[in-house]
Amino acid sequence: MSLSASLSHALSSSFAEHTSPFLFLSRQDSDEESDNDYEDWQLHEPAFAEHAVGGARSKGPPRERRTPRQIIECCAKLRSKYEDPDFPAGAEMLNRDASRPAINAKDVVFLRPCWRGMHDPREHLVAGAAAKGAGDAGARPPVLFEEQQGACLVKQGALGDGWLLGAMATVATKLDLLKALFVDWSLDWGVFTVRLFKNGKWHHVTVDDRLPARKDSKTLLFAVGLDASDGGVHDGPAAQRIMWVALLEKAYAKLHGCYENLARGTVPYGLQDLTGGAPQTMALQEDAVRSKVANGTLWRQLLDWAKSGCLLAVKFGGETQQSETDAARTLQRGRAYPIVDVREVRDGGVMHRMVRISNPWMAEAFEGRWKNSSQLWQKFPLLAEECRHDEEACSWLEAGSDEEFEASEFFRTFCDGALFVNRIFPASWQQSRMRAFWTKETAMGPPFQPEDLKGEWLTNPQWELHVSEPRTLSFIR
């Protein structure tokens, strides 16, 4: 079978009936500039009329055409905070159809975080601990990022986007990936530019910091970033001070039209949009995956994925009796839990396979045999030294001693869930992007089928690839 025939077979087996971008990557050192790094608007900076609201006021509503840096400079010159003309505060930001709103705009106000200075209830969210006077040492105002990695928890608001928050929490386990999403910002003028990966390329989305809030309490209506850096578990207004969660959610909503459009999605879908990576889902109840669990292949893959920098998460199903472990008591059904570390340590003559899970949804401390306060850590001092267990939002689960992966606490807890693997490609990989359309005339199935006597599979969308030297290839639809 030729390479083009093999590729056509792979595409016919996996593509849906709609338009689908196709990404081909090869591992190769290259000094070519990638479109992951630059956008068209970064190559030239035309001048526009200076307005705090919008960069162009021709016929119709104002549309933003300025670069983020131009917006910030303009707002600083005018001493006026930014108001995004392309995503204005109001019912259209919240709902897909204003005539049939899913969210009642009458119960919503749009407020900004009080990044600095004294809290103004007419303008600012109730978030963090406001300053009671000049130089108040006890003030804990909102911040964009947490002071230390792993200190942020997420709380879902009045929107069914737990899938997106699960993806965001997984990305946040690698602080460099999270911060790379925020291209430019100004706290003083309320300007934030986020990059998101859609349809095969990075897009820069600029928003202001006016966030939907409850009219009665003045707290955030949708996703909240909670500060747990003091070791406690809180969800009150004083802890709702980590703002990257709400701002990233807003940028994602703008890219998709409104907040209501975020009500449906999947964790892999979100991971791809936030990283540009290649996500994969492995349903742990499937026979093919269970065979990998039984023969140790999945454990070896977990080690390799963690070592290579992949983002990993596991979904808790919690619907079978087998998954009713001690660790499951503090987990929420349908939630994704990031895997932050995978270790294999020999101690006491036993090879311990350990998986460290982060609980960004935490309402109470983790339970389980290897919870942070477990006496087992004292029994295995070498393991305790290798596996840090002093962070309340994280806990270790044993994935089997020696060859007992299938009977382990980790696998039994998540046996009816799924494992998410998101591969991140370094800049040294070369990328090519192609697009085709599946139609009735060009969707003829895999090649060389017995019933295909006329060779109609040749009308499928195909590409011919010539590989001149050995290299690693990855095909993503």
Short mmCIF file of C-alpha atoms in Angstrom, two decimals:
data_model
loop_
_atom_site.label_atom_id
_atom_site.label_comp_id
_atom_site.label_asym_id
_atom_site.label_seq_id
_atom_site.Cartn_x
_atom_site.Cartn_y
_atom_site.Cartn_z
CA MET A 1 0.00 0.00 0.00
CA SER A 2 1.36 3.41 -0.95
CA LEU A 3 1.84 6.17 1.61
CA SER A 4 -0.99 8.16 0.04
CA ALA A 5 -3.26 5.11 0.22
CA SER A 6 -2.32 4.51 3.85
CA LEU A 7 -3.00 8.14 4.67
CA SER A 8 -6.34 8.03 2.87
CA HIS A 9 -7.25 4.93 4.88
CA ALA A 10 -6.38 6.67 8.14
CA LEU A 11 -8.38 9.75 7.21
CA SER A 12 -11.39 7.74 6.04
CA SER A 13 -11.41 5.86 9.32
CA SER A 14 -11.30 8.91 11.56
CA PHE A 15 -12.76 11.96 9.80
CA ALA A 16 -16.35 13.10 10.24
CA GLU A 17 -18.61 14.33 7.47
CA HIS A 18 -17.81 18.00 7.89
CA THR A 19 -14.99 20.29 6.97
CA SER A 20 -11.97 19.37 9.03
CA PRO A 21 -8.49 20.88 9.16
CA PHE A 22 -5.64 18.40 8.88
CA LEU A 23 -2.32 19.06 10.54
CA PHE A 24 0.87 17.24 9.63
CA LEU A 25 3.91 17.64 11.84
CA SER A 26 7.40 16.24 11.52
CA ARG A 27 10.25 16.34 13.96
CA GLN A 28 12.96 18.38 12.32
CA ASP A 29 15.27 21.16 13.40
CA SER A 30 14.23 24.27 11.52
CA ASP A 31 15.07 27.95 11.69
CA GLU A 32 11.87 28.98 9.92
CA GLU A 33 9.53 31.29 11.79
CA SER A 34 6.31 29.60 12.92
CA ASP A 35 2.87 31.19 12.76
CA ASN A 36 2.57 30.08 16.37
CA ASP A 37 4.85 32.99 17.26
CA TYR A 38 3.64 35.85 15.10
CA GLU A 39 0.32 37.21 13.96
CA ASP A 40 -0.27 39.50 10.99
CA TRP A 41 -1.13 42.46 13.17
CA GLN A 42 2.26 42.21 14.88
CA LEU A 43 4.12 42.90 11.66
CA HIS A 44 2.76 46.40 11.16
CA GLU A 45 1.11 48.98 13.40
CA PRO A 46 -1.16 51.39 11.49
CA ALA A 47 -2.35 54.46 13.32
CA PHE A 48 -6.00 54.84 14.36
CA ALA A 49 -8.08 57.51 15.97
CA GLU A 50 -7.59 57.58 19.71
CA HIS A 51 -10.61 56.34 21.65
CA ALA A 52 -10.72 54.35 24.86
CA VAL A 53 -13.60 52.43 23.29
CA GLY A 54 -12.59 50.99 19.93
CA GLY A 55 -9.91 51.92 17.48
CA ALA A 56 -12.10 52.85 14.51
CA ARG A 57 -15.39 54.75 14.41
CA SER A 58 -16.53 54.52 10.81
CA LYS A 59 -20.12 53.56 9.91
CA GLY A 60 -21.76 51.18 12.34
CA PRO A 61 -20.48 50.15 15.77
CA PRO A 62 -16.81 50.73 16.62
CA ARG A 63 -14.51 47.80 15.87
CA GLU A 64 -11.17 47.24 17.52
CA ARG A 65 -8.28 47.24 15.05
CA ARG A 66 -5.43 48.36 17.27
CA THR A 67 -2.68 46.19 18.66
CA PRO A 68 -2.75 45.51 22.41
CA ARG A 69 0.19 47.85 22.92
CA GLN A 70 -1.57 50.63 21.02
CA ILE A 71 -4.67 50.15 23.16
CA ILE A 72 -2.65 50.35 26.38
CA GLU A 73 -0.78 53.46 25.24
CA CYS A 74 -4.02 55.14 24.18
CA CYS A 75 -5.76 54.39 27.49
CA ALA A 76 -2.74 55.66 29.42
CA LYS A 77 -2.76 58.87 27.41
CA LEU A 78 -6.49 59.43 27.93
CA ARG A 79 -6.39 58.18 31.55
CA SER A 80 -9.38 55.99 30.77
CA LYS A 81 -9.89 52.25 31.26
CA TYR A 82 -10.47 50.09 28.22
CA GLU A 83 -13.94 49.03 27.04
CA ASP A 84 -13.89 46.34 24.37
CA PRO A 85 -16.20 47.39 21.49
CA ASP A 86 -16.23 43.90 19.97
CA PHE A 87 -17.49 42.21 23.15
CA PRO A 88 -19.54 44.86 24.96
CA ALA A 89 -20.94 44.33 28.41
CA GLY A 90 -24.58 43.35 28.15
CA ALA A 91 -27.02 40.58 27.30
CA GLU A 92 -25.28 39.72 24.01
CA MET A 93 -22.09 38.87 25.87
CA LEU A 94 -24.02 36.38 27.98
CA ASN A 95 -26.54 34.79 25.63
CA ARG A 96 -26.64 33.29 22.17
CA ASP A 97 -30.17 34.57 21.55
CA ALA A 98 -31.26 37.68 23.43
CA SER A 99 -34.92 36.84 22.78
CA ARG A 100 -34.50 33.51 24.59
CA PRO A 101 -31.84 34.23 27.18
CA ALA A 102 -30.34 31.40 29.18
CA ILE A 103 -28.97 33.96 31.64
CA ASN A 104 -31.12 36.84 32.84
CA ALA A 105 -29.10 39.98 32.18
CA LYS A 106 -31.24 41.92 34.66
CA ASP A 107 -29.58 40.01 37.51
CA VAL A 108 -26.07 40.72 36.21
CA VAL A 109 -23.73 43.69 36.57
CA PHE A 110 -20.34 44.07 34.90
CA LEU A 111 -17.58 44.99 37.33
CA ARG A 112 -13.79 45.20 37.29
CA PRO A 113 -11.31 43.74 39.77
CA CYS A 114 -9.86 46.30 42.17
CA TRP A 115 -6.25 45.67 41.23
CA ARG A 116 -4.92 48.61 43.21
CA GLY A 117 -6.12 51.32 45.56
CA MET A 118 -9.41 51.65 47.41
CA HIS A 119 -12.42 49.48 46.55
CA ASP A 120 -15.29 51.30 44.83
CA PRO A 121 -18.56 49.28 45.07
CA ARG A 122 -19.95 51.06 42.00
CA GLU A 123 -17.10 49.80 39.80
CA HIS A 124 -15.34 46.90 41.51
CA LEU A 125 -16.00 43.24 42.17
CA VAL A 126 -16.14 41.89 45.69
CA ALA A 127 -12.97 39.83 45.32
CA GLY A 128 -10.00 39.53 47.64
CA ALA A 129 -9.56 41.56 50.81
CA ALA A 130 -9.98 45.25 50.01
CA ALA A 131 -7.74 47.89 51.50
CA LYS A 132 -9.38 49.64 54.48
CA GLY A 133 -7.12 52.63 54.17
CA ALA A 134 -3.92 53.90 52.62
CA GLY A 135 -1.03 51.52 53.26
CA ASP A 136 -3.25 48.76 54.69
CA ALA A 137 -0.86 45.83 55.24
CA GLY A 138 -3.73 43.33 55.52
CA ALA A 139 -5.12 44.03 52.06
CA ARG A 140 -5.07 41.13 49.60
CA PRO A 141 -6.24 42.60 46.30
CA PRO A 142 -6.96 40.53 43.19
CA VAL A 143 -3.94 39.25 41.26
CA LEU A 144 -3.64 37.87 37.75
CA PHE A 145 -1.62 34.80 38.73
CA GLU A 146 -1.16 32.99 42.02
CA GLU A 147 2.05 33.74 43.91
CA GLN A 148 3.11 30.11 43.81
CA GLN A 149 2.37 27.30 41.41
CA GLY A 150 -0.39 24.95 42.50
CA ALA A 151 -2.02 27.39 44.92
CA CYS A 152 -5.03 28.14 42.70
CA LEU A 153 -8.30 26.23 42.82
CA VAL A 154 -11.18 26.69 40.40
CA LYS A 155 -14.86 27.02 41.16
CA GLN A 156 -17.47 26.59 38.47
CA GLY A 157 -20.07 29.33 38.29
CA ALA A 158 -23.51 29.61 36.67
CA LEU A 159 -22.32 28.03 33.43
CA GLY A 160 -21.91 24.42 32.33
CA ASP A 161 -18.28 24.77 31.29
CA GLY A 162 -16.67 22.36 33.72
CA TRP A 163 -14.96 20.75 30.72
CA LEU A 164 -13.17 24.03 29.96
CA LEU A 165 -12.22 24.61 33.59
CA GLY A 166 -10.82 21.08 33.75
CA ALA A 167 -8.64 21.84 30.72
CA MET A 168 -7.60 25.19 32.21
CA ALA A 169 -6.68 23.57 35.53
CA THR A 170 -4.61 20.96 33.68
CA VAL A 171 -2.71 23.64 31.74
CA ALA A 172 -2.15 25.53 35.02
CA THR A 173 -0.08 22.61 36.35
CA LYS A 174 2.66 23.94 34.06
CA LEU A 175 2.88 27.62 34.94
CA ASP A 176 4.98 28.46 31.88
CA LEU A 177 2.22 27.19 29.56
CA LEU A 178 -0.41 29.14 31.46
CA LYS A 179 1.49 32.41 31.43
CA ALA A 180 2.30 31.97 27.73
CA LEU A 181 -1.44 32.27 27.00
CA PHE A 182 -1.40 35.87 28.24
CA VAL A 183 0.44 37.72 25.50
CA ASP A 184 0.13 41.24 26.89
CA TRP A 185 -1.84 42.99 29.61
CA SER A 186 -2.23 46.11 31.69
CA LEU A 187 -3.82 45.98 35.13
CA ASP A 188 -4.04 49.77 35.27
CA TRP A 189 -6.10 50.08 32.10
CA GLY A 190 -7.91 46.74 32.09
CA VAL A 191 -6.46 45.36 28.85
CA PHE A 192 -5.71 41.63 28.45
CA THR A 193 -4.65 39.82 25.29
CA VAL A 194 -4.89 36.02 25.28
CA ARG A 195 -3.80 33.63 22.57
CA LEU A 196 -6.00 30.64 21.72
CA PHE A 197 -5.50 27.88 19.16
CA LYS A 198 -8.42 27.43 16.76
CA ASN A 199 -8.67 25.85 13.31
CA GLY A 200 -4.99 25.03 13.14
CA LYS A 201 -3.46 28.36 14.18
CA TRP A 202 -3.06 30.74 17.09
CA HIS A 203 -5.46 33.67 17.44
CA HIS A 204 -4.93 36.69 19.69
CA VAL A 205 -8.07 37.76 21.58
CA THR A 206 -8.13 41.09 23.45
CA VAL A 207 -10.70 41.74 26.17
CA ASP A 208 -11.29 44.29 28.90
CA ASP A 209 -11.60 43.30 32.56
CA ARG A 210 -15.32 44.01 33.01
CA LEU A 211 -16.58 40.65 34.26
CA PRO A 212 -20.15 39.40 34.76
CA ALA A 213 -21.09 39.52 38.44
CA ARG A 214 -24.17 38.86 40.56
CA LYS A 215 -26.08 42.06 41.10
CA ASP A 216 -26.84 41.30 44.75
CA SER A 217 -23.44 40.08 46.03
CA LYS A 218 -21.12 41.74 43.44
CA THR A 219 -19.19 38.44 43.21
CA LEU A 220 -18.22 36.70 39.97
CA LEU A 221 -21.09 35.00 38.16
CA PHE A 222 -19.03 32.47 36.23
CA ALA A 223 -15.66 30.80 36.82
CA VAL A 224 -13.68 31.81 39.89
CA GLY A 225 -10.02 31.34 40.75
CA LEU A 226 -9.59 30.64 44.46
CA ASP A 227 -6.46 31.44 46.43
CA ALA A 228 -5.49 28.56 48.69
CA SER A 229 -1.88 29.64 49.26
CA ASP A 230 -2.42 29.97 53.00
CA GLY A 231 -3.08 26.24 53.25
CA GLY A 232 -6.82 26.58 53.82
CA VAL A 233 -9.68 25.66 51.57
CA HIS A 234 -11.97 28.63 51.00
CA ASP A 235 -14.51 29.74 48.44
CA GLY A 236 -15.65 33.03 49.94
CA PRO A 237 -15.10 36.45 48.34
CA ALA A 238 -11.79 36.98 50.15
CA ALA A 239 -10.35 33.93 48.39
CA GLN A 240 -11.78 34.82 44.96
CA ARG A 241 -8.75 36.84 43.95
CA ILE A 242 -6.97 34.78 41.24
CA MET A 243 -8.19 36.46 38.06
CA TRP A 244 -6.58 34.54 35.20
CA VAL A 245 -9.42 32.00 35.42
CA ALA A 246 -12.23 34.52 34.81
CA LEU A 247 -10.27 36.49 32.19
CA LEU A 248 -9.27 33.39 30.22
CA GLU A 249 -12.88 32.19 30.34
CA LYS A 250 -14.01 35.59 29.02
CA ALA A 251 -11.51 35.53 26.14
CA TYR A 252 -12.65 32.01 25.26
CA ALA A 253 -16.28 33.17 25.35
CA LYS A 254 -15.46 36.09 23.05
CA LEU A 255 -13.79 33.77 20.54
CA HIS A 256 -16.93 31.58 20.56
CA GLY A 257 -19.46 34.41 20.46
CA CYS A 258 -20.84 34.48 24.01
CA TYR A 259 -20.67 32.76 27.38
CA GLU A 260 -23.66 30.53 26.66
CA ASN A 261 -21.74 28.86 23.84
CA LEU A 262 -19.31 27.42 26.40
CA ALA A 263 -21.99 25.22 27.96
CA ARG A 264 -20.93 22.19 25.91
CA GLY A 265 -17.51 20.78 25.16
CA THR A 266 -14.91 18.21 26.16
CA VAL A 267 -11.67 18.37 28.08
CA PRO A 268 -9.53 17.29 25.06
CA TYR A 269 -11.22 19.99 22.96
CA GLY A 270 -10.26 22.58 25.56
CA LEU A 271 -6.71 21.28 25.92
CA GLN A 272 -6.12 21.60 22.18
CA ASP A 273 -7.46 25.17 22.12
CA LEU A 274 -5.29 26.19 25.07
CA THR A 275 -2.04 24.53 23.99
CA GLY A 276 -2.12 23.77 20.27
CA GLY A 277 -1.24 20.21 21.25
CA ALA A 278 -2.56 16.84 20.15
CA PRO A 279 -5.08 15.45 22.69
CA GLN A 280 -5.97 11.79 23.06
CA THR A 281 -8.69 10.15 25.16
CA MET A 282 -8.33 6.64 26.54
CA ALA A 283 -11.54 5.24 28.07
CA LEU A 284 -10.27 3.07 30.93
CA GLN A 285 -13.24 0.69 30.73
CA GLU A 286 -12.49 -0.33 27.13
CA ASP A 287 -11.04 -3.79 26.58
CA ALA A 288 -8.09 -2.51 24.54
CA VAL A 289 -7.08 -0.13 27.34
CA ARG A 290 -7.62 -2.73 30.05
CA SER A 291 -5.27 -5.08 28.23
CA LYS A 292 -2.63 -2.33 28.35
CA VAL A 293 -3.29 -1.99 32.07
CA ALA A 294 -2.93 -5.74 32.61
CA ASN A 295 0.35 -6.15 30.72
CA GLY A 296 1.96 -2.97 32.10
CA THR A 297 2.01 -1.09 28.80
CA LEU A 298 -0.14 1.78 30.08
CA TRP A 299 2.11 2.32 33.09
CA ARG A 300 5.20 2.52 30.89
CA GLN A 301 3.35 4.97 28.64
CA LEU A 302 2.41 7.10 31.65
CA LEU A 303 6.06 7.31 32.64
CA ASP A 304 7.09 8.27 29.10
CA TRP A 305 4.32 10.86 28.72
CA ALA A 306 5.15 12.51 32.02
CA LYS A 307 8.87 12.56 31.20
CA SER A 308 8.27 14.12 27.76
CA GLY A 309 6.21 16.99 29.19
CA CYS A 310 2.74 15.90 28.07
CA LEU A 311 -0.24 17.29 29.92
CA LEU A 312 -2.09 14.48 31.68
CA ALA A 313 -5.46 14.34 33.39
CA VAL A 314 -7.89 11.65 34.46
CA LYS A 315 -11.69 11.82 34.53
CA PHE A 316 -13.54 10.40 37.52
CA GLY A 317 -16.64 8.44 36.57
CA GLY A 318 -17.65 7.15 40.00
CA GLU A 319 -20.56 5.13 38.61
CA THR A 320 -19.45 1.58 39.45
CA GLN A 321 -18.97 -0.21 42.74
CA GLN A 322 -15.36 -0.95 41.84
CA SER A 323 -14.57 2.78 41.86
CA GLU A 324 -15.80 3.23 45.45
CA THR A 325 -12.37 3.60 47.03
CA ASP A 326 -11.26 5.82 49.91
CA ALA A 327 -9.78 8.26 47.41
CA ALA A 328 -13.10 8.50 45.56
CA ARG A 329 -14.92 9.96 48.56
CA THR A 330 -13.62 13.46 47.91
CA LEU A 331 -13.83 13.36 44.10
CA GLN A 332 -16.70 14.74 42.02
CA ARG A 333 -18.31 12.72 39.25
CA GLY A 334 -17.50 13.81 35.72
CA ARG A 335 -14.63 16.08 36.77
CA ALA A 336 -11.14 16.02 35.26
CA TYR A 337 -8.23 15.80 37.70
CA PRO A 338 -4.76 16.82 36.45
CA ILE A 339 -1.91 14.35 36.89
CA VAL A 340 1.06 16.40 38.07
CA ASP A 341 3.67 13.70 38.64
CA VAL A 342 4.35 10.02 37.97
CA ARG A 343 7.05 8.20 39.95
CA GLU A 344 8.50 4.72 40.25
CA VAL A 345 10.45 4.25 43.49
CA ARG A 346 11.87 1.09 45.08
CA ASP A 347 11.70 1.13 48.86
CA GLY A 348 11.60 -1.73 51.37
CA GLY A 349 12.16 -4.27 48.62
CA VAL A 350 8.99 -3.15 46.82
CA MET A 351 8.67 -1.15 43.60
CA HIS A 352 6.07 1.55 44.24
CA ARG A 353 4.28 3.04 41.25
CA MET A 354 2.85 6.39 42.29
CA VAL A 355 0.62 8.93 40.52
CA ARG A 356 0.14 12.40 41.98
CA ILE A 357 -3.29 13.92 41.37
CA SER A 358 -4.22 17.57 41.73
CA ASN A 359 -7.70 18.44 42.96
CA PRO A 360 -8.53 21.90 41.59
CA TRP A 361 -12.19 21.46 42.60
CA MET A 362 -11.31 20.67 46.19
CA ALA A 363 -14.05 21.08 48.76
CA GLU A 364 -12.26 19.01 51.39
CA ALA A 365 -8.89 17.35 51.88
CA PHE A 366 -8.00 14.27 49.85
CA GLU A 367 -8.64 10.83 51.33
CA GLY A 368 -7.02 7.59 50.29
CA ARG A 369 -4.35 5.18 51.52
CA TRP A 370 -1.58 7.60 50.58
CA LYS A 371 -3.17 10.84 51.74
CA ASN A 372 -0.70 13.43 52.97
CA SER A 373 -1.18 12.49 56.65
CA SER A 374 -0.99 8.73 56.08
CA GLN A 375 1.23 6.66 58.35
CA LEU A 376 2.46 4.78 55.28
CA TRP A 377 4.92 7.62 54.54
CA GLN A 378 6.74 6.83 57.77
CA LYS A 379 6.94 3.16 56.84
CA PHE A 380 8.65 3.97 53.51
CA PRO A 381 11.07 6.88 54.17
CA LEU A 382 12.77 6.72 50.77
CA LEU A 383 9.42 6.89 49.03
CA ALA A 384 8.39 9.78 51.29
CA GLU A 385 11.53 11.66 50.33
CA GLU A 386 10.98 11.12 46.60
CA CYS A 387 7.25 11.88 46.63
CA ARG A 388 6.47 15.33 48.02
CA HIS A 389 3.27 15.16 50.06
CA ASP A 390 2.90 18.55 51.76
CA GLU A 391 0.41 20.26 49.43
CA GLU A 392 -3.21 20.02 50.46
CA ALA A 393 -4.61 20.28 46.92
CA CYS A 394 -2.56 17.28 45.74
CA SER A 395 -2.34 13.67 46.79
CA TRP A 396 -0.63 10.47 45.71
CA LEU A 397 -2.41 7.33 44.60
CA GLU A 398 -0.57 4.05 44.24
CA ALA A 399 -0.75 2.62 40.75
CA GLY A 400 0.38 -0.82 41.90
CA SER A 401 3.34 -2.38 43.62
CA ASP A 402 5.44 -4.34 41.15
CA GLU A 403 2.95 -5.82 38.63
CA GLU A 404 -0.36 -5.02 40.38
CA PHE A 405 -1.48 -2.02 38.34
CA GLU A 406 -4.97 -3.39 37.61
CA ALA A 407 -5.73 -3.91 41.32
CA SER A 408 -4.23 -0.59 42.38
CA GLU A 409 -6.07 2.23 44.12
CA PHE A 410 -5.44 4.54 41.16
CA PHE A 411 -6.94 2.24 38.57
CA ARG A 412 -9.88 1.13 40.73
CA THR A 413 -10.74 4.77 41.51
CA PHE A 414 -10.78 5.83 37.85
CA CYS A 415 -11.68 2.48 36.23
CA ASP A 416 -14.90 3.82 34.69
CA GLY A 417 -13.40 7.18 33.73
CA ALA A 418 -10.92 8.25 31.08
CA LEU A 419 -7.29 9.24 30.74
CA PHE A 420 -6.51 12.42 28.80
CA VAL A 421 -3.09 12.81 27.16
CA ASN A 422 -2.17 16.08 25.47
CA ARG A 423 1.11 16.05 23.56
CA ILE A 424 2.90 19.39 23.26
CA PHE A 425 5.11 19.82 20.21
CA PRO A 426 8.32 21.85 20.64
CA ALA A 427 9.33 24.63 18.27
CA SER A 428 11.83 22.32 16.52
CA TRP A 429 8.97 20.42 14.85
CA GLN A 430 8.03 21.43 11.32
CA GLN A 431 4.33 21.90 10.62
CA SER A 432 2.19 21.70 7.48
CA ARG A 433 -1.55 22.33 7.40
CA MET A 434 -4.04 21.08 4.81
CA ARG A 435 -7.83 21.34 4.47
CA ALA A 436 -10.34 19.22 2.58
CA PHE A 437 -14.10 18.67 2.45
CA TRP A 438 -15.99 15.45 2.98
CA THR A 439 -18.94 15.28 0.58
CA LYS A 440 -21.20 12.49 -0.59
CA GLU A 441 -19.05 12.05 -3.68
CA THR A 442 -15.69 12.05 -1.86
CA ALA A 443 -16.42 9.91 1.22
CA MET A 444 -15.92 6.39 -0.15
CA GLY A 445 -14.41 4.69 2.89
CA PRO A 446 -11.09 2.88 3.40
CA PRO A 447 -9.09 1.64 0.40
CA PHE A 448 -9.12 -1.90 -0.99
CA GLN A 449 -12.46 -2.98 0.47
CA PRO A 450 -13.89 -6.18 -1.11
CA GLU A 451 -17.15 -4.45 -2.01
CA ASP A 452 -15.35 -1.54 -3.67
CA LEU A 453 -14.91 -3.17 -7.08
CA LYS A 454 -14.41 0.12 -8.95
CA GLY A 455 -11.79 1.59 -6.64
CA GLU A 456 -14.05 4.46 -5.64
CA TRP A 457 -11.92 5.12 -2.56
CA LEU A 458 -9.57 6.98 -4.91
CA THR A 459 -12.01 9.90 -4.88
CA ASN A 460 -11.35 10.43 -1.14
CA PRO A 461 -9.36 13.53 -0.17
CA GLN A 462 -5.72 12.43 -0.30
CA TRP A 463 -2.23 13.84 0.07
CA GLU A 464 0.95 12.29 -1.16
CA LEU A 465 3.88 12.59 1.23
CA HIS A 466 7.53 12.01 0.38
CA VAL A 467 9.75 11.28 3.39
CA SER A 468 13.39 11.46 2.37
CA GLU A 469 14.95 10.44 5.69
CA PRO A 470 13.91 8.70 8.93
CA ARG A 471 11.94 10.97 11.24
CA THR A 472 9.02 10.95 13.65
CA LEU A 473 5.68 11.95 12.10
CA SER A 474 2.39 12.90 13.73
CA PHE A 475 -0.97 13.26 11.96
CA ILE A 476 -3.72 15.27 13.68
CA ARG A 477 -7.24 15.89 12.46
#
